[in-house]
PDB file of C-alpha atoms in Angstrom:
ATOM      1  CA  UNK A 862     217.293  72.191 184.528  1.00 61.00           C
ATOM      2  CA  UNK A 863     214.046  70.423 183.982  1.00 75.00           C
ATOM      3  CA  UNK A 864     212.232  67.736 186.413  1.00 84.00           C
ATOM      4  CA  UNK A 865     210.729  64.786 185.042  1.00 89.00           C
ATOM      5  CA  UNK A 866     208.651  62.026 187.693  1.00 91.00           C
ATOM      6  CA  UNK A 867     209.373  58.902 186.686  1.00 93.00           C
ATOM      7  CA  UNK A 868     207.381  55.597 188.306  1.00 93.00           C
ATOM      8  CA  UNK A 869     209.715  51.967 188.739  1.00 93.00           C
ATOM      9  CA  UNK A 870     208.165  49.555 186.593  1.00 92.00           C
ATOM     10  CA  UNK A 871     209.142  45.663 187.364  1.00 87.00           C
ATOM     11  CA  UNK A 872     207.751  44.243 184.074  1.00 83.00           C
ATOM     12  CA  UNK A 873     209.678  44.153 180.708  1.00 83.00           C
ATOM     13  CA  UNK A 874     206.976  42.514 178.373  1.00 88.00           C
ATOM     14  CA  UNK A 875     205.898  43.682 174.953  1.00 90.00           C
ATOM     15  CA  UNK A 876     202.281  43.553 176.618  1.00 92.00           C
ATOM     16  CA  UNK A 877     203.021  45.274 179.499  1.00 91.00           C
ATOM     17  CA  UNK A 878     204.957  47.825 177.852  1.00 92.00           C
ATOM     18  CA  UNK A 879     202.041  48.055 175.316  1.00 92.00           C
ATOM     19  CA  UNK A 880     199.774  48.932 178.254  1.00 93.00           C
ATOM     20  CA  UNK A 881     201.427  51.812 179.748  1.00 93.00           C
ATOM     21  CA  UNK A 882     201.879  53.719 176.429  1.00 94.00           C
ATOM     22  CA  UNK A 883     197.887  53.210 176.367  1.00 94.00           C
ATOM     23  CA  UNK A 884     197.765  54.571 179.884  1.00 94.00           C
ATOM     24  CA  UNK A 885     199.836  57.696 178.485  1.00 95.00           C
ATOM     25  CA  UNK A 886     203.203  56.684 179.840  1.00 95.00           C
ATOM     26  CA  UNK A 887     206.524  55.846 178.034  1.00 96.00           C
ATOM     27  CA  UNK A 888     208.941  53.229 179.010  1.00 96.00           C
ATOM     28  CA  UNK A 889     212.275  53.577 179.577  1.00 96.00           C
ATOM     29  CA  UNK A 890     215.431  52.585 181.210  1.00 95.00           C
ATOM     30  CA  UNK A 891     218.199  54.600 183.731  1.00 95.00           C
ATOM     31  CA  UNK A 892     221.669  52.808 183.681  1.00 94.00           C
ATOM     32  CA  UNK A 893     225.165  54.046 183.738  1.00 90.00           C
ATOM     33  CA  UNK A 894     227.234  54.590 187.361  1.00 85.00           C
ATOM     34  CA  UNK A 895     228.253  51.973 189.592  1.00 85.00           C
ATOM     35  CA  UNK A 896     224.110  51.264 190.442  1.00 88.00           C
ATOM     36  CA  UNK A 897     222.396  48.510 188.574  1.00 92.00           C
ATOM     37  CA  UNK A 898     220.123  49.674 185.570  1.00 93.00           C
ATOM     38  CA  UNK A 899     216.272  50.312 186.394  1.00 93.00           C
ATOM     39  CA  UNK A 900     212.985  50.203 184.799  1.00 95.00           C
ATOM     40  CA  UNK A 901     211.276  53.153 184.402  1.00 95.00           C
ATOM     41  CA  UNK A 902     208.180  54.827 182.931  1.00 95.00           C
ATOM     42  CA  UNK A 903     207.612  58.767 182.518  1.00 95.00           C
ATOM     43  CA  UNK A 904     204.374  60.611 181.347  1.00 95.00           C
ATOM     44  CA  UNK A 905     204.652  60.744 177.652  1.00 95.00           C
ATOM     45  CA  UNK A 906     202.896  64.658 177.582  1.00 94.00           C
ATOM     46  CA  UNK A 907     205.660  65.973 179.409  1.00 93.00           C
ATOM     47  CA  UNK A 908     208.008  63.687 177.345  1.00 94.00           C
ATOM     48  CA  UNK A 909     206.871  65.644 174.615  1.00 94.00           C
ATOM     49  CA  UNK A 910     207.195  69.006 175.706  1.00 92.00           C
ATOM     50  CA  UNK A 911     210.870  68.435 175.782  1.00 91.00           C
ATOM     51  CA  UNK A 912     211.483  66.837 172.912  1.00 92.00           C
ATOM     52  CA  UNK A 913     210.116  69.983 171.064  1.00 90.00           C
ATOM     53  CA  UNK A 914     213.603  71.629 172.263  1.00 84.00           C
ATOM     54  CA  UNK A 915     216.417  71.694 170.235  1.00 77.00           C
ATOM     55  CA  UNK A 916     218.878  70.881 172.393  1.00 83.00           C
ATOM     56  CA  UNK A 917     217.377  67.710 174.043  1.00 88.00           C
ATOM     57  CA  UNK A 918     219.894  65.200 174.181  1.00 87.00           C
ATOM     58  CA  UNK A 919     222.291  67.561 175.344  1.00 87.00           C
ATOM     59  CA  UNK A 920     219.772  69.414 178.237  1.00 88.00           C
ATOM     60  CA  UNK A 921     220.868  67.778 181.767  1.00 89.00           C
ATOM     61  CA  UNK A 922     217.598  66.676 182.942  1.00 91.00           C
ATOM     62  CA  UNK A 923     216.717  66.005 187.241  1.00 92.00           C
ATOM     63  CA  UNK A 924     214.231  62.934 187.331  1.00 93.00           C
ATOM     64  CA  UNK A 925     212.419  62.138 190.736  1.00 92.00           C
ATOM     65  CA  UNK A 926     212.028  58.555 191.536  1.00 91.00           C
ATOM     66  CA  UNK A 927     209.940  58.876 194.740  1.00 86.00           C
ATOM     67  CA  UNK A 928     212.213  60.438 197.256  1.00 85.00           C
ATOM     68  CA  UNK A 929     215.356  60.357 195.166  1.00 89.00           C
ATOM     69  CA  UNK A 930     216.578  62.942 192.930  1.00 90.00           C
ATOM     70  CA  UNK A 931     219.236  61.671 190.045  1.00 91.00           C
ATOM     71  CA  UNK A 932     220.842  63.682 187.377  1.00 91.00           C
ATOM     72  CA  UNK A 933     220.392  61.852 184.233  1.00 93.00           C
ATOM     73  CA  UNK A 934     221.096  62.919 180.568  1.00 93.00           C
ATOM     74  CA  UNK A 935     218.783  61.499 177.469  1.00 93.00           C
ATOM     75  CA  UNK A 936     220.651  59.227 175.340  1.00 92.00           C
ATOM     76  CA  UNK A 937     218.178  57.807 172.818  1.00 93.00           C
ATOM     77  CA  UNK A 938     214.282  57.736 171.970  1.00 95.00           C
ATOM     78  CA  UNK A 939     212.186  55.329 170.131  1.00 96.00           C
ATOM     79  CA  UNK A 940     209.630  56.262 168.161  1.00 96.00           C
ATOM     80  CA  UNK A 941     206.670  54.402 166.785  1.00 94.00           C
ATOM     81  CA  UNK A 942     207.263  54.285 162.589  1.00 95.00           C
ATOM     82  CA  UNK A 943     203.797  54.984 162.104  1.00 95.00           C
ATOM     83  CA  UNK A 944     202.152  57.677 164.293  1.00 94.00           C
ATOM     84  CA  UNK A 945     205.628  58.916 165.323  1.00 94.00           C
ATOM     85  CA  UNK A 946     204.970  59.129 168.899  1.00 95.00           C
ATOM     86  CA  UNK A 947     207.713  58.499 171.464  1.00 96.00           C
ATOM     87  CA  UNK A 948     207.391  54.442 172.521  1.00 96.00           C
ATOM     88  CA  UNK A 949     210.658  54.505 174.422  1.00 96.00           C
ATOM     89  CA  UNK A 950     213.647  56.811 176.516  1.00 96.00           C
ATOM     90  CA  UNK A 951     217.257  55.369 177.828  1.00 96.00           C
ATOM     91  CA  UNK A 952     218.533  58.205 180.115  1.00 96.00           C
ATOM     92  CA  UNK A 953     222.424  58.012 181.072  1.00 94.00           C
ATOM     93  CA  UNK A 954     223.195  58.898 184.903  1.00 93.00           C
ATOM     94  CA  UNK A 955     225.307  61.809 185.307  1.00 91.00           C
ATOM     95  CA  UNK A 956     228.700  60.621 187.446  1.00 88.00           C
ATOM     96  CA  UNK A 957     230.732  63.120 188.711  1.00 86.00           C
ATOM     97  CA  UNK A 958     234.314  63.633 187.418  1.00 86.00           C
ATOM     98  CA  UNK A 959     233.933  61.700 184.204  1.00 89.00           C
ATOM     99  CA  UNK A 960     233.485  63.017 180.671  1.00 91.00           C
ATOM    100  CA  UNK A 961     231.195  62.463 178.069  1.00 92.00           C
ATOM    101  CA  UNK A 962     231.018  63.698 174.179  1.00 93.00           C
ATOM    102  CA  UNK A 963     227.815  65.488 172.676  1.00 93.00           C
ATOM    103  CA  UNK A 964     226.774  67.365 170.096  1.00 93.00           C
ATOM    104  CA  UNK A 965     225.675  70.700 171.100  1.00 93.00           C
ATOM    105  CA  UNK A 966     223.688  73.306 168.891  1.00 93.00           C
ATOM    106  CA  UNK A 967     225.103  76.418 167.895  1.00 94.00           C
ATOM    107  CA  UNK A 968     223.062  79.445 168.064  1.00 94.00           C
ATOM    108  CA  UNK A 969     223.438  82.650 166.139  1.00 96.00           C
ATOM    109  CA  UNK A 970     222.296  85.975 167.996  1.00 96.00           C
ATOM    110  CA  UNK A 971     221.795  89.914 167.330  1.00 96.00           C
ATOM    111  CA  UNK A 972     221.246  89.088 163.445  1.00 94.00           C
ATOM    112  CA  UNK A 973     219.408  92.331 163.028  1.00 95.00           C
ATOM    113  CA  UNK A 974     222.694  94.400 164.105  1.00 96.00           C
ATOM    114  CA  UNK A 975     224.843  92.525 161.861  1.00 95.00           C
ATOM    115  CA  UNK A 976     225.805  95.372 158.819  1.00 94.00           C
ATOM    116  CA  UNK A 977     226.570  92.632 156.679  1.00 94.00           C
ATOM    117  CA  UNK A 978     223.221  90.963 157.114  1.00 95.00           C
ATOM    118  CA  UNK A 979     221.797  94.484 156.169  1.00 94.00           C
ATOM    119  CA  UNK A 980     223.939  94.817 153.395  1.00 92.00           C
ATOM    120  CA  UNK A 981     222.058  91.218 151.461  1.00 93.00           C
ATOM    121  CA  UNK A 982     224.663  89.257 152.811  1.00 94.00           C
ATOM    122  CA  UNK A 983     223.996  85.645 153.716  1.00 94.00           C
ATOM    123  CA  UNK A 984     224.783  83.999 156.617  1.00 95.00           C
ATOM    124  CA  UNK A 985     226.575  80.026 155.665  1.00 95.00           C
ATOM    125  CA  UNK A 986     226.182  77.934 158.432  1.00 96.00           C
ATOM    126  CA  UNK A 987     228.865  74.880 158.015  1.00 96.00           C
ATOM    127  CA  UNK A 988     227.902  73.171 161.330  1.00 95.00           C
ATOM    128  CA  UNK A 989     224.644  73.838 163.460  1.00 94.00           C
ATOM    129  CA  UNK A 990     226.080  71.544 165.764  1.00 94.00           C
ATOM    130  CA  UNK A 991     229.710  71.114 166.952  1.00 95.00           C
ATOM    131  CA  UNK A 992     230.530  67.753 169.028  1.00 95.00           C
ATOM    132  CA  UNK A 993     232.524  68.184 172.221  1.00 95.00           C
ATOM    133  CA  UNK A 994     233.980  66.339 175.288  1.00 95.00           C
ATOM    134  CA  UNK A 995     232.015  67.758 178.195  1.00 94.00           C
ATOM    135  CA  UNK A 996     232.491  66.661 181.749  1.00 92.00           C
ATOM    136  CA  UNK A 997     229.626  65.840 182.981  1.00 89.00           C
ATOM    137  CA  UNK A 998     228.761  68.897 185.851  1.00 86.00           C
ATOM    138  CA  UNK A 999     230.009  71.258 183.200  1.00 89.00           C
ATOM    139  CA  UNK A1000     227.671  70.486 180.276  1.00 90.00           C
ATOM    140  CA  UNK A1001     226.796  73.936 177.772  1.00 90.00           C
ATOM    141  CA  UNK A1002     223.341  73.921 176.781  1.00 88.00           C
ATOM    142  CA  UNK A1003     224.093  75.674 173.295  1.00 91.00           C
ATOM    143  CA  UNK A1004     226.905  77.787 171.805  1.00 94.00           C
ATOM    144  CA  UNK A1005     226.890  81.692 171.248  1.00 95.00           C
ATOM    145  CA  UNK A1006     227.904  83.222 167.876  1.00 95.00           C
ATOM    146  CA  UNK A1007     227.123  87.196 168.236  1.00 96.00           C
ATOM    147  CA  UNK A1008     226.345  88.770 164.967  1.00 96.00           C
ATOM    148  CA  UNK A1009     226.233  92.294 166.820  1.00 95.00           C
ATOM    149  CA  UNK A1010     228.702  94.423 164.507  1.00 94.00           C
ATOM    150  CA  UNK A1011     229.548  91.517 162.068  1.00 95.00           C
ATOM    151  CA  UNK A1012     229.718  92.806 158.033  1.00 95.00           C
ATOM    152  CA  UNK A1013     230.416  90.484 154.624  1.00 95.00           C
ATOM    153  CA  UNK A1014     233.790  88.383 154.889  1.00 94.00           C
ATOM    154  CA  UNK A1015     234.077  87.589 158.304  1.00 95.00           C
ATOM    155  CA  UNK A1016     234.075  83.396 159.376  1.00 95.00           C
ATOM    156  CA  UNK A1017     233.709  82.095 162.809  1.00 95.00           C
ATOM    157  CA  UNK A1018     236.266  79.546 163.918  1.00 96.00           C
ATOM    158  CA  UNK A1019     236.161  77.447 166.533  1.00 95.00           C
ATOM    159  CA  UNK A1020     239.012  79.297 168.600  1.00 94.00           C
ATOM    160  CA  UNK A1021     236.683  82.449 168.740  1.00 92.00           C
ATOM    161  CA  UNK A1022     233.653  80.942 170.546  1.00 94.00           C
ATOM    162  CA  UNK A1023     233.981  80.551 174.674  1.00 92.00           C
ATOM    163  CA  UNK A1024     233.672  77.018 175.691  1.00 93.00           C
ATOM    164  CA  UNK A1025     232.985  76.070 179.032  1.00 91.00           C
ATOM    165  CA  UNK A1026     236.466  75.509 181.377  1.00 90.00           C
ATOM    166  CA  UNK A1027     237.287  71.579 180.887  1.00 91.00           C
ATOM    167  CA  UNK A1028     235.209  71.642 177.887  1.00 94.00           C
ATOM    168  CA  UNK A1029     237.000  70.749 173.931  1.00 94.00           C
ATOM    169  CA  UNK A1030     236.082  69.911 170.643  1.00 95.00           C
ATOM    170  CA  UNK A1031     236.642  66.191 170.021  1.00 95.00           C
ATOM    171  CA  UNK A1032     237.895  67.408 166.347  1.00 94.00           C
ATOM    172  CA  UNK A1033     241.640  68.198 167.325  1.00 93.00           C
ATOM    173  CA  UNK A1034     244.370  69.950 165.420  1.00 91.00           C
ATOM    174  CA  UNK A1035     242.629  72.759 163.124  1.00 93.00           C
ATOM    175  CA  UNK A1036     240.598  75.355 163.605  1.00 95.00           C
ATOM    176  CA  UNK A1037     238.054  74.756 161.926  1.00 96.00           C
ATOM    177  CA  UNK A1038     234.938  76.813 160.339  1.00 96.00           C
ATOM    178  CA  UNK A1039     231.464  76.799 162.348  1.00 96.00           C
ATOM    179  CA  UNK A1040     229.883  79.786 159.736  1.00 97.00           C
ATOM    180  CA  UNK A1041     231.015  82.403 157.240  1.00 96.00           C
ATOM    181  CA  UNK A1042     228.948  85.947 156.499  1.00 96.00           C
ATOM    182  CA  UNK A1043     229.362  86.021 152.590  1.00 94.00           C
ATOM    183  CA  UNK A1044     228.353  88.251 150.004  1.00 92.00           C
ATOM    184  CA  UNK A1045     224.841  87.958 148.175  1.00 87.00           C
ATOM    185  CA  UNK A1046     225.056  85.694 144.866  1.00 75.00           C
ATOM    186  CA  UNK A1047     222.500  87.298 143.348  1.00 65.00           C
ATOM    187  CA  UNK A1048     222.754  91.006 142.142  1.00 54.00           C
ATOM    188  CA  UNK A1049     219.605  92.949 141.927  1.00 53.00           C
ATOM    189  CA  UNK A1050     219.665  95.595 138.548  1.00 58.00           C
ATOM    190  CA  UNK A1051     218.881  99.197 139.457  1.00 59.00           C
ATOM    191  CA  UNK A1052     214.797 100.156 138.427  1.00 64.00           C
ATOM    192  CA  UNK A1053     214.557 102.126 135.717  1.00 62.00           C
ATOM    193  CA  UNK A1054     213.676 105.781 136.304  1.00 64.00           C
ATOM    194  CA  UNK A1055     210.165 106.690 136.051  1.00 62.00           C
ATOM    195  CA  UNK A1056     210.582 109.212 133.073  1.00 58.00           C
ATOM    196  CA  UNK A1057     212.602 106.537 131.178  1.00 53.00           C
ATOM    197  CA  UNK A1058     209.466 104.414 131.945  1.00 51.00           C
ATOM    198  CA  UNK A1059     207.114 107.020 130.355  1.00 55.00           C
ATOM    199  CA  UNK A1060     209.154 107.656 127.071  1.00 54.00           C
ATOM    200  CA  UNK A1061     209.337 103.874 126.205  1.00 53.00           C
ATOM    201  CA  UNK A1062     204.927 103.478 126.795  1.00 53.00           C
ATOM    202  CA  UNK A1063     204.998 106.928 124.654  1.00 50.00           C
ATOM    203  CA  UNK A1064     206.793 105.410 121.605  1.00 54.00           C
ATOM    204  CA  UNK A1065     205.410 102.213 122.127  1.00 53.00           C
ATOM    205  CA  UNK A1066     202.013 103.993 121.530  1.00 53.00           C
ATOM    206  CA  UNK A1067     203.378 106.036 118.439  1.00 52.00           C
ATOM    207  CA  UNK A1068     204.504 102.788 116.717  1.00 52.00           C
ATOM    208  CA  UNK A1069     201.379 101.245 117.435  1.00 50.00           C
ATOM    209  CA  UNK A1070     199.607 103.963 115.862  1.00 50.00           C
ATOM    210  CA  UNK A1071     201.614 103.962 112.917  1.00 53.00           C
ATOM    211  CA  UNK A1072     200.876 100.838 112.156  1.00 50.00           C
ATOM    212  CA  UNK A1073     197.445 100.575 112.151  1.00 49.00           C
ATOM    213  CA  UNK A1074     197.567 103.774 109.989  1.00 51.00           C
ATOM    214  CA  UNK A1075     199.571 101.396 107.383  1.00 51.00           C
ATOM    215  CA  UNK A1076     197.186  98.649 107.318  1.00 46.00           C
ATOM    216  CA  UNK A1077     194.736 100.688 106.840  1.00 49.00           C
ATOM    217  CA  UNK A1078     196.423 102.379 104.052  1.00 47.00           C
ATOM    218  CA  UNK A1079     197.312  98.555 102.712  1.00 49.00           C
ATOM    219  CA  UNK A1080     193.591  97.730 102.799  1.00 48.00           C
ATOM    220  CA  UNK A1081     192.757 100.352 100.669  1.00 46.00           C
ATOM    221  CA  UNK A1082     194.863 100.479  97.710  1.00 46.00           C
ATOM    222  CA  UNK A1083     194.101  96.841  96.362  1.00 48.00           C
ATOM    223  CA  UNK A1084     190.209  97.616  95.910  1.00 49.00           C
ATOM    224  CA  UNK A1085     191.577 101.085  93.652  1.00 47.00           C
ATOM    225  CA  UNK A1086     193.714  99.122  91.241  1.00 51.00           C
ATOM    226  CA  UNK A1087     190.935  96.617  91.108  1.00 48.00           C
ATOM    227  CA  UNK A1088     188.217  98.968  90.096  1.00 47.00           C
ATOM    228  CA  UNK A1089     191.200 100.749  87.237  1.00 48.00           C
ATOM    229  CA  UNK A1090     191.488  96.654  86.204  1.00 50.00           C
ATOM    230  CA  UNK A1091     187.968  95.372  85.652  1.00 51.00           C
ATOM    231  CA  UNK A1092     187.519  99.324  83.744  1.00 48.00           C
ATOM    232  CA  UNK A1093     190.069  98.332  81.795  1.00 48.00           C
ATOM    233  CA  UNK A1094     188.765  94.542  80.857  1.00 52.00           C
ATOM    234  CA  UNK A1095     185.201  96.750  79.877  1.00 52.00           C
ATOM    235  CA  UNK A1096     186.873  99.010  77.705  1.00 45.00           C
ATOM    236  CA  UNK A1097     189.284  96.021  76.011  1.00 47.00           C
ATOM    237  CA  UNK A1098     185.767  94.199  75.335  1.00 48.00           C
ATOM    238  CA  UNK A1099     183.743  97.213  73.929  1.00 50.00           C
ATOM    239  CA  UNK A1100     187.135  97.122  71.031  1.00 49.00           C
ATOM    240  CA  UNK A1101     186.652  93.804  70.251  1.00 49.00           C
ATOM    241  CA  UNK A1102     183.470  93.761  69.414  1.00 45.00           C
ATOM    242  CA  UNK A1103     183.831  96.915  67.096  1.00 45.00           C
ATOM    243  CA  UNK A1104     186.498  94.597  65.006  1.00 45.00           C
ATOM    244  CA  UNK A1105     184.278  92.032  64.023  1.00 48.00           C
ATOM    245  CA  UNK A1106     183.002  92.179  60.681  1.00 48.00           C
ATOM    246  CA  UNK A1107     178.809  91.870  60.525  1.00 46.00           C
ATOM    247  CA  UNK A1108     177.313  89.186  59.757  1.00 43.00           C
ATOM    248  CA  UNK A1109     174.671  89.284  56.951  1.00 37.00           C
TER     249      UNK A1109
END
């Protein structure tokens, strides 16, 4: 359980308020129980540190307002729109023998011993977080969902995760899905083998060679029949002339 030191404030101004954020503090308010609601501030730096856990608005915190210790549980932060810092905290005091509904975060363990995981399989998570009616001294932090010996096909229902004593899903009446282990979508082909590999570069080479063989063959034959041609044309003229009668 984590300790936060919170200082009474008596003034509920936007000025005032503005003032203590500037002083690195956050406003808030405590309420709930049979004691009136009171004005708070906490340091925002260690504000921030727990924010950064997952499962803060579920994690029972202690606060310490001077000599008194209270039980409280975070029920909703403010944040500014534009630097997204945290500008405000309500915290809910923690009565015993009531009940209260969260959502708590599910956490997934041992993936690495999981054959299935080995095996490409993929791991569908349906809910991360699962919403239950908690008293309020019996509170889970997270849920467990061991992987350790899990392969492809197997879901995880609600019924097979241990829930605190006193502690049930608000969704009533089915048992329903938190994750399934499925089988990989996409199938990867086999490599080819390397001597495969080496026979398709070798022919690829041949034709390659064979080709340039024919074009070179192509460029030569049309200066041949072009020399036989213009021979020709010479020997056509030469004829001609011979036929024509002198002229006197």
């Amino acid at each position: 359980m984590s300790n936060l030191e919170a200082n009474l404030r008596s003034e509920t101004s936007r000025g005032k308020n503005n003032i203590l954020r500037k002083q690195g503090m956050v406003p808030g308010i405590l309420y709930g129980g049979e004691e009136k609601n009171e004005l708070i501030s906490i340091s925002k730096k260690q504000l921030k540190v727990l924010l950064d856990q997952e499962n803060f608005l579920s994690n029972v915190l202690k606060i310490k307002i001077k000599d008194k210790e209270i039980n409280v549980l975070p029920r909703e932060v403010a944040f500014d729109v534009v630097t997204d810092e945290p500008i405000h905290i309500d915290f809910l005091r923690m009565v015993a023998g009531r009940k209260i509904i969260l959502e708590i975060p599910v956490r997934f363990i041992n993936n690495e011993l999981s054959p299935g995981l080995k095996r490409g399989g993929v791991l569908n998570i349906v809910r991360r977080k699962v919403e239950l009616k908690c008293p309020t001294e019996n509170i889970p932090n997270e849920l467990i969902v061991d992987l350790d010996g899990v392969d492809i096909g197997k879901s995880f229902k609600i019924s097979a995760i241990k829930l605190p004593d006193n502690v049930q899903p608000t969704i009533q009446g089915r048992d329903f899905v938190v994750a399934t282990l499925a089988a990989p979508t996409v199938i990867k082909e086999p490599e080819k083998p390397a001597e495969a590999a080496e026979g398709s570069e070798a022919t690829g080479e041949e034709g390659a060679a064979q080709t340039a063989e024919g074009a070179e063959t192509d460029g030569k034959t049309p200066s041949a029949d072009s020399a036989k041609s213009d021979k020709k044309d010479d020997v056509k003229k030469g004829d001609d002339k011979k036929s024509q009668p002198e002229k006197k």
